[in-house]
Coordinates of C-alpha atoms and ligand atoms in Angstrom, one line a residue:
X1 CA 68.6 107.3 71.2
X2 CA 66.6 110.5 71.9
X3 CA 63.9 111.8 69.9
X4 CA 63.2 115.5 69.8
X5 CA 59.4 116.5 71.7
X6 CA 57.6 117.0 68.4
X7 CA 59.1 113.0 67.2
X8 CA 57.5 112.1 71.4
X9 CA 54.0 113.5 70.0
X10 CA 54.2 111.6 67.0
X11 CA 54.6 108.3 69.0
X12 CA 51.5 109.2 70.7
X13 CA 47.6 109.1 69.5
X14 CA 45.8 111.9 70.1
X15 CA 44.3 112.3 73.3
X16 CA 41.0 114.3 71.3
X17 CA 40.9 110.7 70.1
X18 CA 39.7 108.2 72.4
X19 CA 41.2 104.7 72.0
X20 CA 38.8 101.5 72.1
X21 CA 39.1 98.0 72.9
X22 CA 39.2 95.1 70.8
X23 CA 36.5 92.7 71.3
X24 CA 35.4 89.9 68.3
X25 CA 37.6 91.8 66.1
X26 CA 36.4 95.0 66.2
X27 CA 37.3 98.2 68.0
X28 CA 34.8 99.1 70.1
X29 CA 33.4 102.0 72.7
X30 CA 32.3 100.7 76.0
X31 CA 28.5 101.4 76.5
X32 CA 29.7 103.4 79.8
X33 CA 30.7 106.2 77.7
X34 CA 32.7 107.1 79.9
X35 CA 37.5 107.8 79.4
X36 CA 40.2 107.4 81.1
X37 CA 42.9 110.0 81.2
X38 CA 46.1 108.6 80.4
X39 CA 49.1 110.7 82.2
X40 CA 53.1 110.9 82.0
X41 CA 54.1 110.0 85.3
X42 CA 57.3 112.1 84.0
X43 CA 55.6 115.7 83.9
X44 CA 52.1 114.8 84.7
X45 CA 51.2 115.6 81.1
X46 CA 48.0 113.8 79.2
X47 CA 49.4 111.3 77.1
X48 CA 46.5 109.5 75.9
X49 CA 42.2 109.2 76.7
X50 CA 41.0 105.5 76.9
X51 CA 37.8 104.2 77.0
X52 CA 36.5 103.0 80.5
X53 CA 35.3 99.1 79.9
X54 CA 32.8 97.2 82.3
X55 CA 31.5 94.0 83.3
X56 CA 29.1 94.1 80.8
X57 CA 32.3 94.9 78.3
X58 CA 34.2 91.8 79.8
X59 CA 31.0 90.0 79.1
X60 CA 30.6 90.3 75.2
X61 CA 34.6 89.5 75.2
X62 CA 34.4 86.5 76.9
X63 CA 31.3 85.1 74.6
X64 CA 33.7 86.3 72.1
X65 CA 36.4 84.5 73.0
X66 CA 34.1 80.9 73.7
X67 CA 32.4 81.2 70.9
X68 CA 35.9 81.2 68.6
X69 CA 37.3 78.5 70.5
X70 CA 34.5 75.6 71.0
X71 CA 32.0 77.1 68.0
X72 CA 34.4 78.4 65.2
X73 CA 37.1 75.9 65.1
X74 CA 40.2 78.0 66.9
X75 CA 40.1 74.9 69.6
X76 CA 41.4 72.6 66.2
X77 CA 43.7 75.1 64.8
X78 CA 46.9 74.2 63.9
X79 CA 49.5 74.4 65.4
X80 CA 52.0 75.6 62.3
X81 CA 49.2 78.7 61.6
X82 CA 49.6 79.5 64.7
X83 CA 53.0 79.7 65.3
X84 CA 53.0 81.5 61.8
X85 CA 50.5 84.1 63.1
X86 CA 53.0 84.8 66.3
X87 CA 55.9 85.2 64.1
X88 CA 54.2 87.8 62.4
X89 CA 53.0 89.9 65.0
X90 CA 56.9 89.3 66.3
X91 CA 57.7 90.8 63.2
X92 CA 55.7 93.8 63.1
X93 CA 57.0 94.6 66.4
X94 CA 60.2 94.4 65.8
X95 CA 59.7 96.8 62.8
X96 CA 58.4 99.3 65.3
X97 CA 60.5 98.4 68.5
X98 CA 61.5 102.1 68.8
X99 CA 58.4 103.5 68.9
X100 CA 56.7 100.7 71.1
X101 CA 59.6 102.1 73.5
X102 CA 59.0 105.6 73.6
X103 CA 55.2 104.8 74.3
X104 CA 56.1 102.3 77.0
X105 CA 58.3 105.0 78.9
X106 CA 55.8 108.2 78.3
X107 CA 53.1 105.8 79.8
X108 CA 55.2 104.1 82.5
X109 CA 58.0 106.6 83.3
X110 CA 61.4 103.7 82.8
X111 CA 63.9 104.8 80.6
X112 CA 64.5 104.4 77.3
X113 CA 66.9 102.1 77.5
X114 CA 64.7 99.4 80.1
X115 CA 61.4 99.6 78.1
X116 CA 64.0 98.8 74.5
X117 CA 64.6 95.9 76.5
X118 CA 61.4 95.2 77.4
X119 CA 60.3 95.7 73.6
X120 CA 63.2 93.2 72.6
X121 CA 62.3 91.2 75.2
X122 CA 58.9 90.4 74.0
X123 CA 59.5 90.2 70.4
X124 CA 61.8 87.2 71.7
X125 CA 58.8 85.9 73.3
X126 CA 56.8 85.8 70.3
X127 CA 59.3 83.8 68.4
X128 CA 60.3 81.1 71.4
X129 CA 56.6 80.4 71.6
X130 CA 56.2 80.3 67.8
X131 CA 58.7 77.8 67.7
X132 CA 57.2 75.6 71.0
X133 CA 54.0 75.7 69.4
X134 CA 55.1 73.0 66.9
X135 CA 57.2 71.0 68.9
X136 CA 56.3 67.3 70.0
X137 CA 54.2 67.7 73.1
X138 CA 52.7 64.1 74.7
X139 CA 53.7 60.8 75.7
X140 CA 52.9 57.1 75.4
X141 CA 53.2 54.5 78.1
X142 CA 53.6 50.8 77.9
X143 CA 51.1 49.4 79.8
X144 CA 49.5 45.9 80.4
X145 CA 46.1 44.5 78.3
X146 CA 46.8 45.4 75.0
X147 CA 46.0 49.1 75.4
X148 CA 48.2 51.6 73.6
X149 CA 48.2 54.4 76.1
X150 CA 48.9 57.8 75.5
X151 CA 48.5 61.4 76.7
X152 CA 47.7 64.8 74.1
X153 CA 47.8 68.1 75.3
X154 CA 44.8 70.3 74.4
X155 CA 44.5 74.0 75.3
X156 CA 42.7 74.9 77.9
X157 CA 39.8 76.9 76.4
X158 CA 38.9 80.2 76.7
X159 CA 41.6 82.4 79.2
X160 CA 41.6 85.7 81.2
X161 CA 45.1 87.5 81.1
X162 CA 45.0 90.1 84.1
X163 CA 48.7 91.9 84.2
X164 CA 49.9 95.1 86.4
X165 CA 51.4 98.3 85.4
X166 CA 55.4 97.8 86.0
X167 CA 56.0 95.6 82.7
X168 CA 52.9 96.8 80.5
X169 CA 53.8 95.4 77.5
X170 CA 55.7 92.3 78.1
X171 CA 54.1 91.0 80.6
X172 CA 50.8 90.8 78.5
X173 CA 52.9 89.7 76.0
X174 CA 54.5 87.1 77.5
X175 CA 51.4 85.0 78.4
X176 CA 49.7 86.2 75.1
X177 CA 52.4 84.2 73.2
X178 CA 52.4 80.8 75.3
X179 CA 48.5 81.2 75.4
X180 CA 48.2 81.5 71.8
X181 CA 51.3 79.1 71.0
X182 CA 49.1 76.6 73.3
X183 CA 45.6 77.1 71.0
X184 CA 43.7 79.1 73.4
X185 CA 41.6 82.2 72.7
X186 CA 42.1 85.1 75.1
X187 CA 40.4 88.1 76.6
X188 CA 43.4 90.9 78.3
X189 CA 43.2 93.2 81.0
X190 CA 46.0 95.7 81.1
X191 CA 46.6 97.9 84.4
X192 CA 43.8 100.2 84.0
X193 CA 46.6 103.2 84.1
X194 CA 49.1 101.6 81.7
X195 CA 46.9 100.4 78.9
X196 CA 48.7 102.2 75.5
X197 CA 51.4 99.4 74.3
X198 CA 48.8 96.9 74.8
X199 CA 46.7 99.1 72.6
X200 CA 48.8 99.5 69.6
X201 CA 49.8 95.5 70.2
X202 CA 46.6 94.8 69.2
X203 CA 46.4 97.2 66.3
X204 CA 49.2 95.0 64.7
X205 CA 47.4 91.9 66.1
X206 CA 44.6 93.6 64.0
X207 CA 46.3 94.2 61.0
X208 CA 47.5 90.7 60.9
X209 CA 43.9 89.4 61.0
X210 CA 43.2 86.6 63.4
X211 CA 40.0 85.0 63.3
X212 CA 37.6 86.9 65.1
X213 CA 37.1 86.9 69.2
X214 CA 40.4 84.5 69.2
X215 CA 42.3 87.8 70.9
X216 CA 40.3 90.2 72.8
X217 CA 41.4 93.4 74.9
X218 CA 39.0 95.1 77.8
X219 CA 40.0 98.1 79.2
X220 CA 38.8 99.1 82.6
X221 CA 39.4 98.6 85.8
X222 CA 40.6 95.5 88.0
X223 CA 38.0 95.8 90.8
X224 CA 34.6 95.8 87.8
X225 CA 36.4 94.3 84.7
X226 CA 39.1 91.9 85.8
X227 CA 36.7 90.5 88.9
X228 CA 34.1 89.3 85.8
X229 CA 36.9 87.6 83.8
X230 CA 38.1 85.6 87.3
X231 CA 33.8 85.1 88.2
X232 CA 32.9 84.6 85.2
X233 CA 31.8 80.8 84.7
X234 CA 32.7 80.7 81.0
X235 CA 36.7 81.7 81.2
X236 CA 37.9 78.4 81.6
X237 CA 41.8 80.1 83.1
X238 CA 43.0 83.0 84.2
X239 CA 46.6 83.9 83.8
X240 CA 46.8 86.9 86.7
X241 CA 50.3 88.9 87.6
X242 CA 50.2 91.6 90.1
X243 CA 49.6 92.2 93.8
X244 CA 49.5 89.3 96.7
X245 CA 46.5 90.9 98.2
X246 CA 44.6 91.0 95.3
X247 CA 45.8 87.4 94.2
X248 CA 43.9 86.2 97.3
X249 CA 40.9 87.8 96.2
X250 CA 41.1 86.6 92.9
X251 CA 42.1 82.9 94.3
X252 CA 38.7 83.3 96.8
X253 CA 36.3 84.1 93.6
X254 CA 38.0 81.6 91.1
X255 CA 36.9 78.6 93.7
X256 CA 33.4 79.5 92.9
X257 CA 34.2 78.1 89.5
X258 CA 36.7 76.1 90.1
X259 CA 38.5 77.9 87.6
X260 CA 42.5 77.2 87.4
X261 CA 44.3 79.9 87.8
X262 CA 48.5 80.9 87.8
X263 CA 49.5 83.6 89.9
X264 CA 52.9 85.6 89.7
X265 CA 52.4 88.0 92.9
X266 CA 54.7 90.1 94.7
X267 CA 58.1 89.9 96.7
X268 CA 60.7 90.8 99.2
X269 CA 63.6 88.9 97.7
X270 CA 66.7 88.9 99.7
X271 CA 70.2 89.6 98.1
X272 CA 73.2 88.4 100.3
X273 CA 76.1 89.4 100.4
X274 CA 79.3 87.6 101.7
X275 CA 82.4 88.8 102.9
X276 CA 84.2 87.0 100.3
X277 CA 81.9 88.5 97.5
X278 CA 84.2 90.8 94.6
X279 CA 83.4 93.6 95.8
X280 CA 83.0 95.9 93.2
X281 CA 80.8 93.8 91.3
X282 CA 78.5 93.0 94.4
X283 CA 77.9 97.0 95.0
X284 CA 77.4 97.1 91.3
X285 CA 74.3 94.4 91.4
X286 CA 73.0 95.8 94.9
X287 CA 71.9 99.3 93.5
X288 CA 70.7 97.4 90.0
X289 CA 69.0 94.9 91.8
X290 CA 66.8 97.7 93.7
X291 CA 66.7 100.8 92.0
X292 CA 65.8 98.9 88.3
X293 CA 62.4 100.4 87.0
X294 CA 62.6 102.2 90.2
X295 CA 62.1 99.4 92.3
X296 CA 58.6 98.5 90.9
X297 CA 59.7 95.1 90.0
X298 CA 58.4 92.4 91.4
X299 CA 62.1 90.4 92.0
X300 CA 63.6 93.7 93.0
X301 CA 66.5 93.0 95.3
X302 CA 64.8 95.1 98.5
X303 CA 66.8 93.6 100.9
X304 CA 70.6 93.7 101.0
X305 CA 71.6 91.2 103.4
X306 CA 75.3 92.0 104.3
X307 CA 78.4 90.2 106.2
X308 CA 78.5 91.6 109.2
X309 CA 82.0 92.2 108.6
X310 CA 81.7 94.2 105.0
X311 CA 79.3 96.8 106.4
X312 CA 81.6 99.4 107.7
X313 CA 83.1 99.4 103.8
X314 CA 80.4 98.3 101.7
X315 CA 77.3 100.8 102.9
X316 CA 79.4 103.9 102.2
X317 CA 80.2 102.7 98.4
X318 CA 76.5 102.1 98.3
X319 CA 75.0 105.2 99.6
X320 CA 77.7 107.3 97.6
X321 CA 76.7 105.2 94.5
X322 CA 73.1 105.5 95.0
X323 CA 73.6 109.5 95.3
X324 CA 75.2 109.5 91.7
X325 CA 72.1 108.0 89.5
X326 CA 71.0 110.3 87.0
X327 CA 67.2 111.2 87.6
X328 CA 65.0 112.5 85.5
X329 CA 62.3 111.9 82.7
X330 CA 63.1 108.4 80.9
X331 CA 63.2 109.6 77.5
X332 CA 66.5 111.8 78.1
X333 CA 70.0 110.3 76.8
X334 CA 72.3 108.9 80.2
X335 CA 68.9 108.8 82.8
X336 CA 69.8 105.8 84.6
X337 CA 65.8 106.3 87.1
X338 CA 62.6 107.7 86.1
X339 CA 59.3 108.6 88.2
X340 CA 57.4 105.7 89.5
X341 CA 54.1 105.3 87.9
X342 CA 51.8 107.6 89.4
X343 CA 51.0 110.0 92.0
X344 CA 49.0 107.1 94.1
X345 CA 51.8 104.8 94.2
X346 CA 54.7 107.8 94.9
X347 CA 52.3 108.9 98.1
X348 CA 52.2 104.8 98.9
X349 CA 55.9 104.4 98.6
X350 CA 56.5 108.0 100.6
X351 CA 54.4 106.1 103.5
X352 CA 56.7 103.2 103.6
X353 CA 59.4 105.5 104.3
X354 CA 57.8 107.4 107.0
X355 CA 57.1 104.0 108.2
X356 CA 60.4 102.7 108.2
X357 CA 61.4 106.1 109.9
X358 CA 59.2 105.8 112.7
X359 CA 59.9 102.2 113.2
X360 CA 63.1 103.0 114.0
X361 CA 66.0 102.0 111.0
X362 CA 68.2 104.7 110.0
X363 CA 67.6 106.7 106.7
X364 CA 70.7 106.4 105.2
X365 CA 70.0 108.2 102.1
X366 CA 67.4 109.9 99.8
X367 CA 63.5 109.7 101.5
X368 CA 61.5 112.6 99.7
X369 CA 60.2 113.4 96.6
X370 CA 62.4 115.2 94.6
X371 CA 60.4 118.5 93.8
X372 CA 62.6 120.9 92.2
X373 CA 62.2 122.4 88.7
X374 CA 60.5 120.2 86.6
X375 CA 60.9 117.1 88.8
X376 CA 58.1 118.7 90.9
X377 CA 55.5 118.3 88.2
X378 CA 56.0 113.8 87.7
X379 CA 56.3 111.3 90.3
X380 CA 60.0 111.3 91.1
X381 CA 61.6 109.9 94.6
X382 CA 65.4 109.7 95.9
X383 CA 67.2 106.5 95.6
X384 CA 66.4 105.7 99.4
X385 CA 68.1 103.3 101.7
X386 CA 67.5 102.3 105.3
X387 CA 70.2 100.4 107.6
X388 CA 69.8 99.6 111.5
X389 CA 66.7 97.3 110.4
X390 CA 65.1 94.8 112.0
X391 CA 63.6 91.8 111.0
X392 CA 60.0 92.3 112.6
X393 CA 59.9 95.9 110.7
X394 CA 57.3 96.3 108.3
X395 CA 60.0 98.0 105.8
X396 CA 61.6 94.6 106.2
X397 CA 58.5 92.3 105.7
X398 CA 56.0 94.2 103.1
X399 CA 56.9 95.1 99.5
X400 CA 57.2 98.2 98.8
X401 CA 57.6 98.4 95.1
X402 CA 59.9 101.7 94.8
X403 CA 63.4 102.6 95.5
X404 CA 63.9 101.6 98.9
X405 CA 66.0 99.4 100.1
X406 CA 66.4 97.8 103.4
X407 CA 69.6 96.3 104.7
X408 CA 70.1 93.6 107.0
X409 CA 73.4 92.4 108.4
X410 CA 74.4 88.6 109.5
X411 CA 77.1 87.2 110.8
X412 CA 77.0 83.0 109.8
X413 CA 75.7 81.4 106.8
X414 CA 72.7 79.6 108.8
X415 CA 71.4 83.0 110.0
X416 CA 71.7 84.6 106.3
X417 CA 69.7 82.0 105.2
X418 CA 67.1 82.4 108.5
X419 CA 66.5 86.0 107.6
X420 CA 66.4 85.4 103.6
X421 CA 63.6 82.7 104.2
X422 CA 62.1 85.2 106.9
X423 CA 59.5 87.2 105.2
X424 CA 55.9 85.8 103.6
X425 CA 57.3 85.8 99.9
X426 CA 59.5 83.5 98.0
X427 CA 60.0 84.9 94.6
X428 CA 63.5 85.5 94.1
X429 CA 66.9 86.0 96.0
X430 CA 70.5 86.2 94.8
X431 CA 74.1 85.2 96.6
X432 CA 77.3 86.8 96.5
X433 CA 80.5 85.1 97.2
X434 CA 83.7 83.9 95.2
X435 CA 83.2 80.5 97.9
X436 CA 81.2 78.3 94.9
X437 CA 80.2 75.5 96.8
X438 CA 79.0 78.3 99.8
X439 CA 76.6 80.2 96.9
X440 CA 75.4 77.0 95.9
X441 CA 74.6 75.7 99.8
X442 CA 73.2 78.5 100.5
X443 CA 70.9 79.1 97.1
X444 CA 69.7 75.2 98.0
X445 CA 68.3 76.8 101.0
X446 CA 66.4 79.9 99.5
X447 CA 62.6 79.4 99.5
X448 CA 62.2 81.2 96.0
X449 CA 61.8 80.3 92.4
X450 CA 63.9 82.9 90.8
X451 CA 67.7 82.8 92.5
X452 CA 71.3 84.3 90.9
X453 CA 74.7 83.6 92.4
X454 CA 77.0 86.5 91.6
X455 CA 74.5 88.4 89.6
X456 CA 71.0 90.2 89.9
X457 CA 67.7 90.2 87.7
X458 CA 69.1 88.6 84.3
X459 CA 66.0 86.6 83.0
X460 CA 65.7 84.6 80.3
X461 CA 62.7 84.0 78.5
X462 CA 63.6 80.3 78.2
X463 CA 63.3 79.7 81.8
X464 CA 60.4 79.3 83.9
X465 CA 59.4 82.5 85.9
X466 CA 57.7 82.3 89.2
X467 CA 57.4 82.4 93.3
X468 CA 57.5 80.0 95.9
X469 CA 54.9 80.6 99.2
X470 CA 52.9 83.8 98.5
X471 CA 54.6 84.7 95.7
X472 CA 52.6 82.8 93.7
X473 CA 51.5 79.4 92.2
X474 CA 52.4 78.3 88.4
X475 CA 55.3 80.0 86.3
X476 CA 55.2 82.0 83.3
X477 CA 57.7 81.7 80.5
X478 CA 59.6 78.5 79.3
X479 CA 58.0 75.7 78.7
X480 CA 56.6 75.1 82.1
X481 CA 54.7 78.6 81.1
X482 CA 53.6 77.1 78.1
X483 CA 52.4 74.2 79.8
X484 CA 50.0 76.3 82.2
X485 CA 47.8 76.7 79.2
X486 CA 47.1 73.3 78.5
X487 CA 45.1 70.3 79.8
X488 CA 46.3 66.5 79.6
X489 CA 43.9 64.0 78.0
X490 CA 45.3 60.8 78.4
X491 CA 43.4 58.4 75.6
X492 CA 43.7 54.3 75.7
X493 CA 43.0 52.3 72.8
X494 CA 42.1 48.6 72.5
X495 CA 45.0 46.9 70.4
X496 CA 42.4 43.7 70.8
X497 CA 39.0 44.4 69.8
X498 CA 36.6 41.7 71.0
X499 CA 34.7 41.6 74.5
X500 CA 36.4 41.8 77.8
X501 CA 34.5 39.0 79.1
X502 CA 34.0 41.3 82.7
X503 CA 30.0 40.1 83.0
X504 CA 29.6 36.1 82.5
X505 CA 26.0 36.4 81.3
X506 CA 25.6 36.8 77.2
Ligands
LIG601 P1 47.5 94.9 91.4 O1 47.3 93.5 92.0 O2 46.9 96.0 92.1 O3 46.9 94.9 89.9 C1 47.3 93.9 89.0 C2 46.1 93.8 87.9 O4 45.0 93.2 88.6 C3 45.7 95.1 87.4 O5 45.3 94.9 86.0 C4 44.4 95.4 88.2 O6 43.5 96.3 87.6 C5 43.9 94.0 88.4 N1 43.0 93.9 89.5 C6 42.9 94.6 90.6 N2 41.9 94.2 91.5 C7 41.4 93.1 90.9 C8 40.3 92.2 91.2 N3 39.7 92.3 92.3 N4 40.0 91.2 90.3 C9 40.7 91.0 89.2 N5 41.7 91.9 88.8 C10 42.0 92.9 89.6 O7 49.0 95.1 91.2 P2 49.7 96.4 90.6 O8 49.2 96.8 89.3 O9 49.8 97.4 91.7 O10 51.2 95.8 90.3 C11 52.2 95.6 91.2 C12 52.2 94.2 91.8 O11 52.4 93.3 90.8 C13 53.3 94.0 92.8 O12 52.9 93.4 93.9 C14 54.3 93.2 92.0 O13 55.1 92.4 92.8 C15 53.4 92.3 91.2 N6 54.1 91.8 90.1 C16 54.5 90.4 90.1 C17 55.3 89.9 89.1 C18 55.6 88.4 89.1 O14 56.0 87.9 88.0 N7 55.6 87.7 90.2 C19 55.7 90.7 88.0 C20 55.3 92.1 88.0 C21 54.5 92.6 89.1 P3 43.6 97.9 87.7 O15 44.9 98.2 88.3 O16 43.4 98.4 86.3 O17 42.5 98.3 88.6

């Protein structure tokens, strides 16, 4: 699937034009005046000018957004109309999965082939919620005194949606479908530097015509525009994926309001391998499970924790492997890496490796930005791999968020588990072994929400996504992820109508 450069233009909107938000329906300018540039992490190229959005912005979207849900009726909208509406905005995007690709990898640098996926992906995500939407939700109890008890679920009102840059569009997407499945209206915050799927989303979300202010989109960044939305007294949610650090800061200023709040945050997941693992298949997942979106995934495998006994064989067959992946801008036929996002996060992720350097592991392979040619004008970095690591290293314990991976070796089943538990996340963590009852034991014993036994990163949007210990609180996806957009009214009716008879005195 490769399009020539002129068919790579036409995907993109002029960037003499600058694109606006969508706030009560409308496309609008932010009264800053002031754009973004938007740039191809691939070549450094402008791709795109957005406008720059601010408090004041985030303001008028959240009135927006209240205003359609307690004033205008969306808090009684039906469920069937709005599962309708979310089957046709799937639609749409189906129609136009190709292009919604190509944008996604000029803006974020994966290859074609991941951000298809991701475009699938969410399409996927449209329809599962469409479908929840109108499924029985509730419960009655049988209780004492002639009271029919029973509980509804009701949306949770108006919600912020903050998301990173790694999965632009389906990320958004993901909690704009369960938030909208659920009868909430919504105000989005894309990654300031990623914003242009989100964009054309919402043109087709415009074209479909929902009632004004029930889906709103600020652009801007997280430190003026996303702050407001988790201050603000009148977002009654916020749905927030990105960083640890700044889901403590957001955690700090939504207790002013008492706001609730999901997190999905960051990770350090372990992948373990046993001796008894098929090997072929275990090498196989240990590069995918790292060097995926170029490491900038939040469950990325980024550390290998190997038998002691399989190193001498396995690390070779690694490091040759890892040389092998075909680099280069994501739009090319066979790239298997692109850049990483920008030049910020490169020059963050080119720390970490002098800091795993000086701390001591052994580079094993790649390390530097690959400059040559045309490489030298994006964001690209080697495939990088460190061994002789230990456990207090800072390569070990902080996520990095590129292609670097850090192995650690074990020797029994109770210290593989000690060092998979041994870092501040829990998101995710995988176990190879042909032993079954050994992967499952030793799964059991992984403090993270996302686990695989003899596989890495498959994700389904059926199942609930989401961290254990800093790695966040609440899930996304499933039902559980529909559930974090709604509140529980439990309602008790008299089935005897007369006095109770509590105060003597008539
Ligand atoms: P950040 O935490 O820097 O940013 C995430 C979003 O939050 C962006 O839209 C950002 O805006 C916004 N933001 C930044 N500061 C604030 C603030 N003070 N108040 C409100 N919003 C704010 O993460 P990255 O974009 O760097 O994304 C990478 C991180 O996301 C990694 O840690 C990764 O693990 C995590 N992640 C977690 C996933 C999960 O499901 N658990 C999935 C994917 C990623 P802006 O950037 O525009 O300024």
């Amino acid at each position: 699937m490769i399009l020539e450069t002129a068919d790579i233009k036409s995907v993109l909107t002029s960037s003499n034009t600058t694109q606006k938000m969508y706030i009560n329906g409308e496309w609008v300018l932010s009264e800053s005046n002031q754009t973004s540039n938007i740039v191809n992490p691939a070549n450094g190229e402008l791709i795109g000018t957005v406008t720059v959005g601010t408090e004041e912005d985030a303001k008028k979207a959240i009135e927006a957004a209240r205003k359609a849900f307690y004033e205008n009726g969306w808090m009684n909208s039906r469920a069937r109309d709005r599962s309708e509406l979310l089957l046709q905005i799937s639609n749409k995007l189906e129609e136009r999965k190709e292009e919604f690709a190509y944008l996604e990898t000029l803006n974020n640098g994966k290859t074609l082939r991941e951000s298809l996926g991701d475009v699938e992906d969410a399409v996927n995500q449209l329809r599962y919620y469409a479908g929840l939407a109108t499924k029985p939700h509730g419960q009655t109890f049988d209780v004492p005194d002639d009271i029919q008890a029973m509980v509804v679920r009701e949306p949770i009102g108006v919600v912020g949606i903050i998301v990173p840059w790694n999965y632009p569009l389906v990320m958004a997407n993901q909690k704009i479908a369960a938030a909208i499945a659920a009868g909430c209206s919504i105000v989005v915050k894309p990654a300031e530097i990623t914003p242009l799927s989100l964009i054309r989303l919402f043109e087709i979300i415009d074209e479909i015509g929902f009632p004004p202010g029930v889906v709103n989109l600020v652009l801007g960044s997280g430190r003026k525009v996303g702050a407001e939305l988790v201050s603000n007294p009148n977002v009654d949610k916020i749905s927030f994926t990105g960083g640890t650090d700044t889901g403590i800061k957001l955690m700090k200023s939504a207790a002013d309001t008492v706001k609730k709040i999901s997190l999905e945050l960051g990770g350090k997941s372990p992948n373990i391998v046993f001796a008894d693992a098929d090997f072929d298949t275990a090498v196989d997942y240990a590069l995918y499970a790292i060097f995926a979106n170029q490491g900038q995934v939040c469950s990325a495998g980024s550390r290998l924790l190997l038998e002691e006994s399989l190193y001498e064989k396995f690390v070779p067959e690694l490091v040759r492997r890892a040389k092998m992946i075909k680099i280069g801008p994501g739009w090319n036929d066979g790239i298997e890496m692109g850049p990483l996002v920008s030049e910020a996060h490169m020059n963050t992720v080119l720390n970490y490796i002098e800091i795993g350097k000086n701390e001591g592991a052994t580079l094993l392979c790649g390390g530097n930005r690959m400059i040559e040619g045309d490489f030298g004008k994006g964001y690209f970095v080697e495939p990088t791999i460190f061994g002789d690591t230990t456990p207090d290293m800072r390569i070990v314990q902080e996520e990095i968020f590129g292609p670097v991976l850090a192995i650690q070796t074990f020797k029994t089943e109770k210290e593989a588990i000690e060092l998979a538990n041994g870092t501040a996340f829990g998101l995710a963590g995988a176990v190879f072994s042909q032993d079954g009852a050994k992967a499952q034991r030793v799964i059991r014993q992984l403090r993270a929400g996302i686990t695989w036994i003899n596989t890495y990163h498959p994700t389904f949007n059926e199942a609930p996504w989401g961290g254990y210990k800093q790695s966040g609180i609440g899930r996304d996806l499933g039902t559980y992820g529909f559930e974090e957009y709604l509140e529980t009214k439990q309602i008790n009716i008299n089935l005897k109508v007369e006095p109770s008879g509590f105060f003597e005195g008539q």
